[in-house]
Short mmCIF file of C-alpha atoms in Angstrom, two decimals:
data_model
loop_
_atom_site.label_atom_id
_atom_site.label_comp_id
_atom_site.label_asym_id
_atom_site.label_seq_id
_atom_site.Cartn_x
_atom_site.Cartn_y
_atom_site.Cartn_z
CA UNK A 254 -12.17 -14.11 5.97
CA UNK A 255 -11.32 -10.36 6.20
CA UNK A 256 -10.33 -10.50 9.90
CA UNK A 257 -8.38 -13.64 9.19
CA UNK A 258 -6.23 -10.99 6.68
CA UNK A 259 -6.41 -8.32 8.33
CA UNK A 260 -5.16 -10.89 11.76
CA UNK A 261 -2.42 -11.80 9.32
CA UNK A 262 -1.44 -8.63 8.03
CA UNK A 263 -1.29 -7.02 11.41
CA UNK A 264 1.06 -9.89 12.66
CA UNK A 265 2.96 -9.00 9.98
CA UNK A 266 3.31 -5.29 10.53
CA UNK A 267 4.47 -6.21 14.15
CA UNK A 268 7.13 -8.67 12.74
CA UNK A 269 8.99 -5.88 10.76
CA UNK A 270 8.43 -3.44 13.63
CA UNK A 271 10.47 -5.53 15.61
CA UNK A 272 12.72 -6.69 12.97
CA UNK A 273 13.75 -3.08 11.92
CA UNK A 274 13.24 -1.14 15.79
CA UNK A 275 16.67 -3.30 16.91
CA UNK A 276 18.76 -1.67 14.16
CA UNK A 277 18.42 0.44 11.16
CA UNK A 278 21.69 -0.35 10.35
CA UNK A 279 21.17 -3.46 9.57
CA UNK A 280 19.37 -2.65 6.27
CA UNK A 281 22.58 -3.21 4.56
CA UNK A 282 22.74 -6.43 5.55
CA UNK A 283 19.01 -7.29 4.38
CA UNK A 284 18.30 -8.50 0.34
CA UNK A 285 16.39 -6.27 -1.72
CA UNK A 286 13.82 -8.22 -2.48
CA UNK A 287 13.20 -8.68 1.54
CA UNK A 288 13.38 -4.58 2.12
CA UNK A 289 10.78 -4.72 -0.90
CA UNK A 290 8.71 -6.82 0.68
CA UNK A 291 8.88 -5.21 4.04
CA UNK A 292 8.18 -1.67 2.50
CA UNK A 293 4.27 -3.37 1.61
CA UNK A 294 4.49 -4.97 5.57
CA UNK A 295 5.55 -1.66 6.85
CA UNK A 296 2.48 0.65 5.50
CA UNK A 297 0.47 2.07 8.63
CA UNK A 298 4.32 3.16 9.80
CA UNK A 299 5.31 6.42 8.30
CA UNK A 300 8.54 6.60 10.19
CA UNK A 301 9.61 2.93 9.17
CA UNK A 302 8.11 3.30 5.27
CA UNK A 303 10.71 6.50 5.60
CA UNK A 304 13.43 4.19 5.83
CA UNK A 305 12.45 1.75 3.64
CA UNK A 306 11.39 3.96 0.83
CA UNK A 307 15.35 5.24 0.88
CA UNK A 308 16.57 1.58 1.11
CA UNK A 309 14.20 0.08 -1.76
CA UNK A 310 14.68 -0.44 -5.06
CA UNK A 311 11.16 -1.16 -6.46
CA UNK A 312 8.10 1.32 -4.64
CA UNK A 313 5.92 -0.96 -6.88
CA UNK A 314 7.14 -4.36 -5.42
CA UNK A 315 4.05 -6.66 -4.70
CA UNK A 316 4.94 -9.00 -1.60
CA UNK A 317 3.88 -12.10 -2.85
CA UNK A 318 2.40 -12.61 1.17
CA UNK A 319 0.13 -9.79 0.99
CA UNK A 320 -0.79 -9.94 -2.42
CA UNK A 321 -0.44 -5.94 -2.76
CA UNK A 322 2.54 -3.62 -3.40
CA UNK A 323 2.96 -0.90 -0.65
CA UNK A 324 0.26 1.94 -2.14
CA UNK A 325 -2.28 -0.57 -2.94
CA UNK A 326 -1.76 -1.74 0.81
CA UNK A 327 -2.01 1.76 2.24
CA UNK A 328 -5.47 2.53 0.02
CA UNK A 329 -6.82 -0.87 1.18
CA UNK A 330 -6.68 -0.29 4.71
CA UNK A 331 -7.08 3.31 4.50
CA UNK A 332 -3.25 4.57 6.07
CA UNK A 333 -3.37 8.37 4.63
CA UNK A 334 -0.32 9.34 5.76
CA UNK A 335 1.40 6.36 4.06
CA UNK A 336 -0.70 7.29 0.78
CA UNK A 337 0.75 11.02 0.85
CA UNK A 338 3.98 9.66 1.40
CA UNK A 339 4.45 7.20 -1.48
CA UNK A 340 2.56 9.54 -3.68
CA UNK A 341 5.58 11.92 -3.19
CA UNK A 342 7.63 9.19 -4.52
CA UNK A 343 8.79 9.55 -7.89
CA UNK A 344 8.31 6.19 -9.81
CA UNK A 345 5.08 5.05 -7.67
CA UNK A 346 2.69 3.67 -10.04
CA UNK A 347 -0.73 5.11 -8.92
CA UNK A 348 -2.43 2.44 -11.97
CA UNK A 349 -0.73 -0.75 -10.37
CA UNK A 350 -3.43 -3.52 -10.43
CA UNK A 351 -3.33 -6.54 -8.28
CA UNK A 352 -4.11 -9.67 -9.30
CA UNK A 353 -7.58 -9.12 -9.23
CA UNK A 354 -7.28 -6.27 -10.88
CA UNK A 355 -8.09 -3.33 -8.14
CA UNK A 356 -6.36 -0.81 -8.16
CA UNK A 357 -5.35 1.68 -5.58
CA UNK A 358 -8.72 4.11 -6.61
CA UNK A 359 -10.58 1.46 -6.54
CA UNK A 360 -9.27 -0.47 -3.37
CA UNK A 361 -9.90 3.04 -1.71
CA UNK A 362 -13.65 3.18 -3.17
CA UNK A 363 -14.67 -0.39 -2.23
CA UNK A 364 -13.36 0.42 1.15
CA UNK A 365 -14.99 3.87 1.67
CA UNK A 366 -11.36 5.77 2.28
CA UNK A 367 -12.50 9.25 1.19
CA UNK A 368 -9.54 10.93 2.04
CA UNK A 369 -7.42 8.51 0.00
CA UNK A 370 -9.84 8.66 -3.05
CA UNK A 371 -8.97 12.38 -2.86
CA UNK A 372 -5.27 12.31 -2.95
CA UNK A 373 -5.74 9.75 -6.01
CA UNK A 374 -7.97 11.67 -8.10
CA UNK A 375 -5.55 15.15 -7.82
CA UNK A 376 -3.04 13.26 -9.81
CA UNK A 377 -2.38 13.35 -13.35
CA UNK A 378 -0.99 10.42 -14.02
CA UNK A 379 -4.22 8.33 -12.79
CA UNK A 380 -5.83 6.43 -15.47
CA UNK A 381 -9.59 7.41 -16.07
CA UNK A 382 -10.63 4.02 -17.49
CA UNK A 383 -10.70 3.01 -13.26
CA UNK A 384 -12.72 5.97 -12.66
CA UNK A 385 -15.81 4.92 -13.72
CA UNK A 386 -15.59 1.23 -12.36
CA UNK A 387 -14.11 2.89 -8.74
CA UNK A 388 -17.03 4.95 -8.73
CA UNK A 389 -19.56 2.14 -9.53
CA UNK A 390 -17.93 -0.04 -6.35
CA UNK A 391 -18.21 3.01 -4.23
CA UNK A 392 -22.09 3.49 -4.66
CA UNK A 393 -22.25 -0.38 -5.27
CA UNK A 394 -20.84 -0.29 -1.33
CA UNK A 395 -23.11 2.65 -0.29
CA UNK A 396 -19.32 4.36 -0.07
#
């Protein structure tokens, strides 16, 4: 099941890699919802999230495909440099929850991204309450 996401995920990266490489010009041409939705596709690709994060109107957009918004994406699969970079963002939403309620601490616990855990826990404006249940999945996972 996880290598049928992660298949899909990666075919999606490579899609929008494509899409954008042509022509970053075109971005004015594209619907904000779509450069929303390709800012989650585009995590794993500093240089493109770059871009994006100028063009987008909503850092916290979840892409209905994925199922995560761009930071939960990045702490999932463990991209550190896309983590720094959207935690420079002003407006990111460190406490965003998807549906099954995961956040990005604890999508980086369950997944044993130290690193990422690290960047997450020097901010103030994470919520303590995921602490404790971040830190349960991480031993839970022998993270």
């Amino acid at each position: 099941m996880h290598f049928i996401a992660f298949a899909l995920i990666g075919s999606l990266l490579y899609c929008s890699k494509i899409v954008f490489s042509a022509s970053f010009d075109s971005i004015s041409n594209i619907s904000q919802t779509d450069l929303d939705d390709r800012l989650v596709e585009a995590v794993g690709n500093v240089e493109l999230m770059g871009t994006l994060i100028n063009s987008t109107s909503n850092l916290n957009h979840v892409n209905p495909t994925a199922g995560f918004n761009a930071l939960q994406m990045a702490c999932r699969y463990g991209h550190t440099k896309s983590v720094d970079l959207l935690l420079k963002q002003e407006g990111i939403d460190i406490n965003a929850a998807d549906k099954l309620s995961r956040t990005p601490l604890i999508l980086a616990c369950t997944y044993g991204h130290a690193e990422i855990v690290e960047l997450l826990l020097a901010r103030e404006d994470l919520d303590v309450i995921h602490c404790h249940k971040a830190l349960i999945l991480a031993t839970k996972n022998n993270n």
